[in-house]
Amino acid sequence: MANQRRSVRIGACQRCASCHTRCPRAPRSNQHAVPAPPRPLVAAVRAAEEMAAAGGGGTGGGTGTGTGTGRPPTGDLRSVLITSVLNLERLEVDLFRGRHHWVPATQRLFGGQIVGQALVAAARAVSRDEQVHSLHCYFVRTGDPKVPVLYEVERTRTGKSFSVRSVKAIQHGKPIFTCQASFQLSQGSPVQHQFTMPAVPPPEELLTQEELIQKFLQNPNLAERYRKHLNKIQAEDVPIDIKPVNPPDIFGSEPQEPKQLFWVRARGYIALLPHRQYHIKFMVSLDHSMWFHTPFRADHWMLYECESPWAGGCRGLVQGRLWRRDGVLAVTCAQEGVIRVDQTPNQSKL
């Protein structure tokens, strides 16, 4: 359990890659400041994240989400994650095996899970005092949900202040994902600044994604194919609370500003907001980068601010910032993906 608890270190303390619960070794002065993406493409780490996530794309991608397979047991978030998703089997000193605990409806591996497991593998190859501060990764092949993933860690550099670890995720003898993670010994500095968190309504004043869908479904003029699509989204078993600050009007196809705000995690396709007249045929993550600035907890409300500064050449770029509720910037991320659309614009949803 000790090895699992130190899987990933974010900010000033050690914490789990997805739930970001506090480590007992963290300074008490940080306890009040923990209201994780993601990932962002996340996440990591769903991140994840997110982590990511920031929304996180699939390994080999796709636009759908799904009910998943191999649901982990119930219990507190930290315990579930460190005994399932982030519990890698060590095969050799720097070789690990990870299994899948959720598979999207696309039947491709969930990219956030791969990022999180790769980061766990990298963290097991550094000292307990080093904390991850950045992660850069590429999705290079479609993942196979029917077989486990091997994570091969290379100890690229071990310095006095910073260490770099490279990780390859392998299936069928070929890499499906590569990443580099940089770890740093905690260091103080008088040079500090950050952007100001956007002024938005608190999550208590906003509707959840489920409530918004229900509101749309009550419109008797909603076209049947869109009604089926919304019912499918509503039926998915995704254990994430999402509250859009500026939800788009699904009945309109007018271009919108390529920027959105979400409490807690974004799953919208921000790069497509100015191009809503087109139907998505294919979308997949190409690469994802995350910078971890300060400790946070993914089981507390966080604001994800994301915008797309550019799209073209069948690619789209999204940049994101993950804010703690107390206004502290916790994570910055960037993600590029492939976007292919039908050339014929969508018809009206009414």
PDB file of N, CA, C and O in Angstrom, residues 144-210:
ATOM      1  N   ASP A 144      -6.164  -1.637 -27.532  1.00  0.00           N
ATOM      2  CA  ASP A 144      -7.012  -2.822 -27.571  1.00  0.00           C
ATOM      3  C   ASP A 144      -7.565  -3.082 -26.171  1.00  0.00           C
ATOM      4  O   ASP A 144      -6.811  -3.438 -25.249  1.00  0.00           O
ATOM      5  N   PRO A 145      -8.880  -2.940 -25.960  1.00  0.00           N
ATOM      6  CA  PRO A 145      -9.437  -3.123 -24.613  1.00  0.00           C
ATOM      7  C   PRO A 145      -9.461  -4.576 -24.151  1.00  0.00           C
ATOM      8  O   PRO A 145      -9.781  -4.849 -22.996  1.00  0.00           O
ATOM      9  N   LYS A 146      -9.121  -5.509 -25.044  1.00  0.00           N
ATOM     10  CA  LYS A 146      -9.204  -6.930 -24.692  1.00  0.00           C
ATOM     11  C   LYS A 146      -7.925  -7.457 -24.047  1.00  0.00           C
ATOM     12  O   LYS A 146      -7.922  -8.577 -23.528  1.00  0.00           O
ATOM     13  N   VAL A 147      -6.843  -6.686 -24.078  1.00  0.00           N
ATOM     14  CA  VAL A 147      -5.590  -7.160 -23.482  1.00  0.00           C
ATOM     15  C   VAL A 147      -5.026  -6.082 -22.562  1.00  0.00           C
ATOM     16  O   VAL A 147      -5.288  -4.888 -22.743  1.00  0.00           O
ATOM     17  N   PRO A 148      -4.229  -6.485 -21.541  1.00  0.00           N
ATOM     18  CA  PRO A 148      -3.620  -5.498 -20.640  1.00  0.00           C
ATOM     19  C   PRO A 148      -2.604  -4.630 -21.378  1.00  0.00           C
ATOM     20  O   PRO A 148      -2.242  -4.897 -22.521  1.00  0.00           O
ATOM     21  N   VAL A 149      -2.138  -3.593 -20.686  1.00  0.00           N
ATOM     22  CA  VAL A 149      -1.118  -2.691 -21.222  1.00  0.00           C
ATOM     23  C   VAL A 149       0.160  -2.842 -20.410  1.00  0.00           C
ATOM     24  O   VAL A 149       0.116  -2.881 -19.170  1.00  0.00           O
ATOM     25  N   LEU A 150       1.296  -2.960 -21.086  1.00  0.00           N
ATOM     26  CA  LEU A 150       2.589  -2.977 -20.419  1.00  0.00           C
ATOM     27  C   LEU A 150       3.166  -1.567 -20.422  1.00  0.00           C
ATOM     28  O   LEU A 150       3.122  -0.876 -21.442  1.00  0.00           O
ATOM     29  N   TYR A 151       3.715  -1.149 -19.283  1.00  0.00           N
ATOM     30  CA  TYR A 151       4.323   0.178 -19.151  1.00  0.00           C
ATOM     31  C   TYR A 151       5.816  -0.001 -18.885  1.00  0.00           C
ATOM     32  O   TYR A 151       6.212  -0.528 -17.846  1.00  0.00           O
ATOM     33  N   GLU A 152       6.619   0.456 -19.844  1.00  0.00           N
ATOM     34  CA  GLU A 152       8.074   0.338 -19.761  1.00  0.00           C
ATOM     35  C   GLU A 152       8.653   1.710 -19.441  1.00  0.00           C
ATOM     36  O   GLU A 152       8.482   2.667 -20.208  1.00  0.00           O
ATOM     37  N   VAL A 153       9.349   1.816 -18.313  1.00  0.00           N
ATOM     38  CA  VAL A 153       9.882   3.098 -17.842  1.00  0.00           C
ATOM     39  C   VAL A 153      11.368   3.181 -18.124  1.00  0.00           C
ATOM     40  O   VAL A 153      12.130   2.240 -17.876  1.00  0.00           O
ATOM     41  N   GLU A 154      11.799   4.320 -18.679  1.00  0.00           N
ATOM     42  CA  GLU A 154      13.223   4.599 -18.876  1.00  0.00           C
ATOM     43  C   GLU A 154      13.618   5.754 -17.967  1.00  0.00           C
ATOM     44  O   GLU A 154      12.974   6.813 -17.978  1.00  0.00           O
ATOM     45  N   ARG A 155      14.675   5.560 -17.200  1.00  0.00           N
ATOM     46  CA  ARG A 155      15.146   6.604 -16.279  1.00  0.00           C
ATOM     47  C   ARG A 155      16.052   7.560 -17.065  1.00  0.00           C
ATOM     48  O   ARG A 155      17.281   7.485 -17.019  1.00  0.00           O
ATOM     49  N   THR A 156      15.417   8.469 -17.771  1.00  0.00           N
ATOM     50  CA  THR A 156      16.111   9.331 -18.732  1.00  0.00           C
ATOM     51  C   THR A 156      17.165  10.202 -18.063  1.00  0.00           C
ATOM     52  O   THR A 156      18.286  10.331 -18.560  1.00  0.00           O
ATOM     53  N   ARG A 157      16.815  10.816 -16.950  1.00  0.00           N
ATOM     54  CA  ARG A 157      17.765  11.670 -16.244  1.00  0.00           C
ATOM     55  C   ARG A 157      17.371  11.785 -14.779  1.00  0.00           C
ATOM     56  O   ARG A 157      16.191  11.931 -14.456  1.00  0.00           O
ATOM     57  N   THR A 158      18.386  11.730 -13.910  1.00  0.00           N
ATOM     58  CA  THR A 158      18.174  11.972 -12.482  1.00  0.00           C
ATOM     59  C   THR A 158      19.147  13.053 -12.055  1.00  0.00           C
ATOM     60  O   THR A 158      20.362  12.829 -11.994  1.00  0.00           O
ATOM     61  N   GLY A 159      18.624  14.254 -11.813  1.00  0.00           N
ATOM     62  CA  GLY A 159      19.470  15.381 -11.431  1.00  0.00           C
ATOM     63  C   GLY A 159      19.311  15.741  -9.963  1.00  0.00           C
ATOM     64  O   GLY A 159      18.621  15.058  -9.205  1.00  0.00           O
ATOM     65  N   LYS A 160      19.949  16.835  -9.564  1.00  0.00           N
ATOM     66  CA  LYS A 160      19.873  17.268  -8.170  1.00  0.00           C
ATOM     67  C   LYS A 160      18.502  17.841  -7.821  1.00  0.00           C
ATOM     68  O   LYS A 160      18.026  17.679  -6.700  1.00  0.00           O
ATOM     69  N   SER A 161      17.879  18.528  -8.789  1.00  0.00           N
ATOM     70  CA  SER A 161      16.560  19.138  -8.535  1.00  0.00           C
ATOM     71  C   SER A 161      15.453  18.521  -9.368  1.00  0.00           C
ATOM     72  O   SER A 161      14.306  18.460  -8.936  1.00  0.00           O
ATOM     73  N   PHE A 162      15.789  18.092 -10.584  1.00  0.00           N
ATOM     74  CA  PHE A 162      14.769  17.581 -11.496  1.00  0.00           C
ATOM     75  C   PHE A 162      15.162  16.179 -11.988  1.00  0.00           C
ATOM     76  O   PHE A 162      16.339  15.887 -12.190  1.00  0.00           O
ATOM     77  N   SER A 163      14.146  15.359 -12.197  1.00  0.00           N
ATOM     78  CA  SER A 163      14.333  14.036 -12.787  1.00  0.00           C
ATOM     79  C   SER A 163      13.310  13.838 -13.890  1.00  0.00           C
ATOM     80  O   SER A 163      12.158  14.275 -13.769  1.00  0.00           O
ATOM     81  N   VAL A 164      13.731  13.180 -14.970  1.00  0.00           N
ATOM     82  CA  VAL A 164      12.850  12.919 -16.112  1.00  0.00           C
ATOM     83  C   VAL A 164      12.715  11.416 -16.294  1.00  0.00           C
ATOM     84  O   VAL A 164      13.711  10.687 -16.267  1.00  0.00           O
ATOM     85  N   ARG A 165      11.466  10.970 -16.477  1.00  0.00           N
ATOM     86  CA  ARG A 165      11.194   9.569 -16.738  1.00  0.00           C
ATOM     87  C   ARG A 165      10.374   9.456 -18.024  1.00  0.00           C
ATOM     88  O   ARG A 165       9.394  10.191 -18.209  1.00  0.00           O
ATOM     89  N   SER A 166      10.775   8.544 -18.895  1.00  0.00           N
ATOM     90  CA  SER A 166      10.060   8.294 -20.145  1.00  0.00           C
ATOM     91  C   SER A 166       9.309   6.972 -20.021  1.00  0.00           C
ATOM     92  O   SER A 166       9.839   6.001 -19.475  1.00  0.00           O
ATOM     93  N   VAL A 167       8.086   6.949 -20.540  1.00  0.00           N
ATOM     94  CA  VAL A 167       7.250   5.762 -20.414  1.00  0.00           C
ATOM     95  C   VAL A 167       6.670   5.395 -21.774  1.00  0.00           C
ATOM     96  O   VAL A 167       6.186   6.265 -22.509  1.00  0.00           O
ATOM     97  N   LYS A 168       6.727   4.115 -22.107  1.00  0.00           N
ATOM     98  CA  LYS A 168       6.044   3.588 -23.288  1.00  0.00           C
ATOM     99  C   LYS A 168       4.955   2.634 -22.831  1.00  0.00           C
ATOM    100  O   LYS A 168       5.205   1.741 -22.018  1.00  0.00           O
ATOM    101  N   ALA A 169       3.737   2.835 -23.341  1.00  0.00           N
ATOM    102  CA  ALA A 169       2.644   1.896 -23.116  1.00  0.00           C
ATOM    103  C   ALA A 169       2.587   0.964 -24.321  1.00  0.00           C
ATOM    104  O   ALA A 169       2.475   1.430 -25.465  1.00  0.00           O
ATOM    105  N   ILE A 170       2.655  -0.331 -24.074  1.00  0.00           N
ATOM    106  CA  ILE A 170       2.842  -1.302 -25.157  1.00  0.00           C
ATOM    107  C   ILE A 170       1.713  -2.327 -25.180  1.00  0.00           C
ATOM    108  O   ILE A 170       1.302  -2.841 -24.138  1.00  0.00           O
ATOM    109  N   GLN A 171       1.223  -2.616 -26.383  1.00  0.00           N
ATOM    110  CA  GLN A 171       0.301  -3.713 -26.632  1.00  0.00           C
ATOM    111  C   GLN A 171       0.704  -4.417 -27.921  1.00  0.00           C
ATOM    112  O   GLN A 171       1.089  -3.757 -28.889  1.00  0.00           O
ATOM    113  N   HIS A 172       0.615  -5.738 -27.925  1.00  0.00           N
ATOM    114  CA  HIS A 172       0.949  -6.525 -29.114  1.00  0.00           C
ATOM    115  C   HIS A 172       2.344  -6.176 -29.647  1.00  0.00           C
ATOM    116  O   HIS A 172       2.578  -6.141 -30.855  1.00  0.00           O
ATOM    117  N   GLY A 173       3.267  -5.875 -28.728  1.00  0.00           N
ATOM    118  CA  GLY A 173       4.649  -5.616 -29.109  1.00  0.00           C
ATOM    119  C   GLY A 173       4.930  -4.237 -29.677  1.00  0.00           C
ATOM    120  O   GLY A 173       6.064  -3.953 -30.066  1.00  0.00           O
ATOM    121  N   LYS A 174       3.912  -3.352 -29.718  1.00  0.00           N
ATOM    122  CA  LYS A 174       4.102  -2.015 -30.288  1.00  0.00           C
ATOM    123  C   LYS A 174       3.615  -0.943 -29.310  1.00  0.00           C
ATOM    124  O   LYS A 174       2.653  -1.153 -28.576  1.00  0.00           O
ATOM    125  N   PRO A 175       4.282   0.219 -29.308  1.00  0.00           N
ATOM    126  CA  PRO A 175       3.826   1.294 -28.423  1.00  0.00           C
ATOM    127  C   PRO A 175       2.503   1.890 -28.907  1.00  0.00           C
ATOM    128  O   PRO A 175       2.332   2.150 -30.097  1.00  0.00           O
ATOM    129  N   ILE A 176       1.560   2.066 -27.990  1.00  0.00           N
ATOM    130  CA  ILE A 176       0.306   2.755 -28.304  1.00  0.00           C
ATOM    131  C   ILE A 176       0.298   4.171 -27.737  1.00  0.00           C
ATOM    132  O   ILE A 176      -0.546   4.984 -28.102  1.00  0.00           O
ATOM    133  N   PHE A 177       1.277   4.451 -26.857  1.00  0.00           N
ATOM    134  CA  PHE A 177       1.288   5.731 -26.139  1.00  0.00           C
ATOM    135  C   PHE A 177       2.698   5.937 -25.609  1.00  0.00           C
ATOM    136  O   PHE A 177       3.359   4.996 -25.171  1.00  0.00           O
ATOM    137  N   THR A 178       3.195   7.175 -25.695  1.00  0.00           N
ATOM    138  CA  THR A 178       4.486   7.520 -25.102  1.00  0.00           C
ATOM    139  C   THR A 178       4.340   8.801 -24.295  1.00  0.00           C
ATOM    140  O   THR A 178       3.513   9.660 -24.616  1.00  0.00           O
ATOM    141  N   CYS A 179       5.151   8.931 -23.260  1.00  0.00           N
ATOM    142  CA  CYS A 179       5.098  10.180 -22.486  1.00  0.00           C
ATOM    143  C   CYS A 179       6.419  10.403 -21.764  1.00  0.00           C
ATOM    144  O   CYS A 179       7.207   9.465 -21.555  1.00  0.00           O
ATOM    145  N   GLN A 180       6.635  11.662 -21.411  1.00  0.00           N
ATOM    146  CA  GLN A 180       7.737  12.038 -20.544  1.00  0.00           C
ATOM    147  C   GLN A 180       7.164  12.831 -19.382  1.00  0.00           C
ATOM    148  O   GLN A 180       6.326  13.722 -19.566  1.00  0.00           O
ATOM    149  N   ALA A 181       7.602  12.474 -18.184  1.00  0.00           N
ATOM    150  CA  ALA A 181       7.166  13.165 -16.976  1.00  0.00           C
ATOM    151  C   ALA A 181       8.385  13.724 -16.266  1.00  0.00           C
ATOM    152  O   ALA A 181       9.417  13.049 -16.168  1.00  0.00           O
ATOM    153  N   SER A 182       8.273  14.945 -15.787  1.00  0.00           N
ATOM    154  CA  SER A 182       9.367  15.581 -15.065  1.00  0.00           C
ATOM    155  C   SER A 182       8.971  15.772 -13.606  1.00  0.00           C
ATOM    156  O   SER A 182       7.851  16.211 -13.302  1.00  0.00           O
ATOM    157  N   PHE A 183       9.880  15.418 -12.721  1.00  0.00           N
ATOM    158  CA  PHE A 183       9.648  15.503 -11.283  1.00  0.00           C
ATOM    159  C   PHE A 183      10.644  16.485 -10.675  1.00  0.00           C
ATOM    160  O   PHE A 183      11.771  16.614 -11.152  1.00  0.00           O
ATOM    161  N   GLN A 184      10.226  17.147  -9.598  1.00  0.00           N
ATOM    162  CA  GLN A 184      11.061  18.171  -8.982  1.00  0.00           C
ATOM    163  C   GLN A 184      11.042  18.020  -7.467  1.00  0.00           C
ATOM    164  O   GLN A 184      10.010  17.712  -6.870  1.00  0.00           O
ATOM    165  N   LEU A 185      12.201  18.236  -6.855  1.00  0.00           N
ATOM    166  CA  LEU A 185      12.238  18.358  -5.404  1.00  0.00           C
ATOM    167  C   LEU A 185      11.611  19.688  -5.018  1.00  0.00           C
ATOM    168  O   LEU A 185      11.800  20.700  -5.705  1.00  0.00           O
ATOM    169  N   SER A 186      10.858  19.721  -3.956  1.00  0.00           N
ATOM    170  CA  SER A 186      10.160  20.937  -3.537  1.00  0.00           C
ATOM    171  C   SER A 186      11.159  22.064  -3.279  1.00  0.00           C
ATOM    172  O   SER A 186      12.152  21.890  -2.567  1.00  0.00           O
ATOM    173  N   GLN A 187      10.892  23.221  -3.893  1.00  0.00           N
ATOM    174  CA  GLN A 187      11.774  24.374  -3.760  1.00  0.00           C
ATOM    175  C   GLN A 187      10.936  25.641  -3.618  1.00  0.00           C
ATOM    176  O   GLN A 187       9.988  25.852  -4.375  1.00  0.00           O
ATOM    177  N   GLY A 188      11.280  26.487  -2.672  1.00  0.00           N
ATOM    178  CA  GLY A 188      10.598  27.755  -2.507  1.00  0.00           C
ATOM    179  C   GLY A 188      11.210  28.827  -3.391  1.00  0.00           C
ATOM    180  O   GLY A 188      12.369  28.739  -3.792  1.00  0.00           O
ATOM    181  N   SER A 189      10.396  29.858  -3.738  1.00  0.00           N
ATOM    182  CA  SER A 189      10.891  30.951  -4.574  1.00  0.00           C
ATOM    183  C   SER A 189      10.033  32.189  -4.336  1.00  0.00           C
ATOM    184  O   SER A 189       8.813  32.090  -4.212  1.00  0.00           O
ATOM    185  N   PRO A 190      10.661  33.387  -4.285  1.00  0.00           N
ATOM    186  CA  PRO A 190       9.883  34.627  -4.150  1.00  0.00           C
ATOM    187  C   PRO A 190       9.202  35.034  -5.450  1.00  0.00           C
ATOM    188  O   PRO A 190       8.359  35.924  -5.460  1.00  0.00           O
ATOM    189  N   VAL A 191       9.571  34.397  -6.574  1.00  0.00           N
ATOM    190  CA  VAL A 191       8.988  34.735  -7.876  1.00  0.00           C
ATOM    191  C   VAL A 191       7.709  33.915  -8.043  1.00  0.00           C
ATOM    192  O   VAL A 191       7.751  32.712  -8.322  1.00  0.00           O
ATOM    193  N   GLN A 192       6.559  34.558  -7.855  1.00  0.00           N
ATOM    194  CA  GLN A 192       5.278  33.878  -7.947  1.00  0.00           C
ATOM    195  C   GLN A 192       4.240  34.789  -8.580  1.00  0.00           C
ATOM    196  O   GLN A 192       4.188  35.979  -8.259  1.00  0.00           O
ATOM    197  N   HIS A 193       3.432  34.259  -9.484  1.00  0.00           N
ATOM    198  CA  HIS A 193       2.273  34.977 -10.007  1.00  0.00           C
ATOM    199  C   HIS A 193       1.347  33.981 -10.677  1.00  0.00           C
ATOM    200  O   HIS A 193       1.733  32.839 -10.957  1.00  0.00           O
ATOM    201  N   GLN A 194       0.100  34.388 -10.934  1.00  0.00           N
ATOM    202  CA  GLN A 194      -0.844  33.562 -11.663  1.00  0.00           C
ATOM    203  C   GLN A 194      -1.932  34.450 -12.255  1.00  0.00           C
ATOM    204  O   GLN A 194      -2.101  35.605 -11.850  1.00  0.00           O
ATOM    205  N   PHE A 195      -2.645  33.941 -13.264  1.00  0.00           N
ATOM    206  CA  PHE A 195      -3.823  34.628 -13.777  1.00  0.00           C
ATOM    207  C   PHE A 195      -4.879  34.702 -12.683  1.00  0.00           C
ATOM    208  O   PHE A 195      -4.811  34.009 -11.673  1.00  0.00           O
ATOM    209  N   THR A 196      -5.887  35.531 -12.921  1.00  0.00           N
ATOM    210  CA  THR A 196      -7.017  35.626 -12.005  1.00  0.00           C
ATOM    211  C   THR A 196      -8.120  34.681 -12.472  1.00  0.00           C
ATOM    212  O   THR A 196      -8.443  34.629 -13.659  1.00  0.00           O
ATOM    213  N   MET A 197      -8.682  33.962 -11.541  1.00  0.00           N
ATOM    214  CA  MET A 197      -9.758  33.032 -11.859  1.00  0.00           C
ATOM    215  C   MET A 197     -10.968  33.793 -12.401  1.00  0.00           C
ATOM    216  O   MET A 197     -11.331  34.842 -11.903  1.00  0.00           O
ATOM    217  N   PRO A 198     -11.603  33.293 -13.479  1.00  0.00           N
ATOM    218  CA  PRO A 198     -12.793  33.967 -14.021  1.00  0.00           C
ATOM    219  C   PRO A 198     -13.898  34.083 -12.977  1.00  0.00           C
ATOM    220  O   PRO A 198     -14.071  33.204 -12.130  1.00  0.00           O
ATOM    221  N   ALA A 199     -14.636  35.177 -13.035  1.00  0.00           N
ATOM    222  CA  ALA A 199     -15.774  35.382 -12.141  1.00  0.00           C
ATOM    223  C   ALA A 199     -16.987  34.658 -12.729  1.00  0.00           C
ATOM    224  O   ALA A 199     -17.495  35.039 -13.785  1.00  0.00           O
ATOM    225  N   VAL A 200     -17.425  33.610 -12.071  1.00  0.00           N
ATOM    226  CA  VAL A 200     -18.547  32.803 -12.568  1.00  0.00           C
ATOM    227  C   VAL A 200     -19.464  32.469 -11.399  1.00  0.00           C
ATOM    228  O   VAL A 200     -19.064  32.540 -10.234  1.00  0.00           O
ATOM    229  N   PRO A 201     -20.717  32.097 -11.682  1.00  0.00           N
ATOM    230  CA  PRO A 201     -21.610  31.666 -10.614  1.00  0.00           C
ATOM    231  C   PRO A 201     -21.072  30.413  -9.926  1.00  0.00           C
ATOM    232  O   PRO A 201     -20.428  29.580 -10.575  1.00  0.00           O
ATOM    233  N   PRO A 202     -21.312  30.245  -8.639  1.00  0.00           N
ATOM    234  CA  PRO A 202     -20.867  29.035  -7.952  1.00  0.00           C
ATOM    235  C   PRO A 202     -21.642  27.825  -8.453  1.00  0.00           C
ATOM    236  O   PRO A 202     -22.739  27.963  -9.017  1.00  0.00           O
ATOM    237  N   PRO A 203     -21.094  26.625  -8.286  1.00  0.00           N
ATOM    238  CA  PRO A 203     -21.757  25.427  -8.815  1.00  0.00           C
ATOM    239  C   PRO A 203     -23.158  25.206  -8.235  1.00  0.00           C
ATOM    240  O   PRO A 203     -24.005  24.610  -8.905  1.00  0.00           O
ATOM    241  N   GLU A 204     -23.391  25.673  -7.015  1.00  0.00           N
ATOM    242  CA  GLU A 204     -24.709  25.476  -6.396  1.00  0.00           C
ATOM    243  C   GLU A 204     -25.825  26.189  -7.144  1.00  0.00           C
ATOM    244  O   GLU A 204     -26.998  25.839  -7.008  1.00  0.00           O
ATOM    245  N   GLU A 205     -25.470  27.192  -7.950  1.00  0.00           N
ATOM    246  CA  GLU A 205     -26.479  27.967  -8.664  1.00  0.00           C
ATOM    247  C   GLU A 205     -26.693  27.480 -10.093  1.00  0.00           C
ATOM    248  O   GLU A 205     -27.496  28.066 -10.829  1.00  0.00           O
ATOM    249  N   LEU A 206     -26.000  26.403 -10.500  1.00  0.00           N
ATOM    250  CA  LEU A 206     -26.058  25.940 -11.886  1.00  0.00           C
ATOM    251  C   LEU A 206     -26.697  24.572 -11.993  1.00  0.00           C
ATOM    252  O   LEU A 206     -26.694  23.791 -11.035  1.00  0.00           O
ATOM    253  N   LEU A 207     -27.239  24.276 -13.177  1.00  0.00           N
ATOM    254  CA  LEU A 207     -27.826  22.973 -13.443  1.00  0.00           C
ATOM    255  C   LEU A 207     -26.734  21.970 -13.811  1.00  0.00           C
ATOM    256  O   LEU A 207     -25.732  22.326 -14.436  1.00  0.00           O
ATOM    257  N   THR A 208     -26.937  20.724 -13.439  1.00  0.00           N
ATOM    258  CA  THR A 208     -26.019  19.673 -13.852  1.00  0.00           C
ATOM    259  C   THR A 208     -26.256  19.337 -15.320  1.00  0.00           C
ATOM    260  O   THR A 208     -27.276  19.722 -15.912  1.00  0.00           O
ATOM    261  N   GLN A 209     -25.318  18.590 -15.903  1.00  0.00           N
ATOM    262  CA  GLN A 209     -25.491  18.169 -17.284  1.00  0.00           C
ATOM    263  C   GLN A 209     -26.764  17.340 -17.436  1.00  0.00           C
ATOM    264  O   GLN A 209     -27.503  17.481 -18.419  1.00  0.00           O
ATOM    265  N   GLU A 210     -27.050  16.494 -16.452  1.00  0.00           N
ATOM    266  CA  GLU A 210     -28.245  15.665 -16.507  1.00  0.00           C
ATOM    267  C   GLU A 210     -29.514  16.523 -16.486  1.00  0.00           C
ATOM    268  O   GLU A 210     -30.488  16.242 -17.193  1.00  0.00           O
TER     269      GLU A 210
END
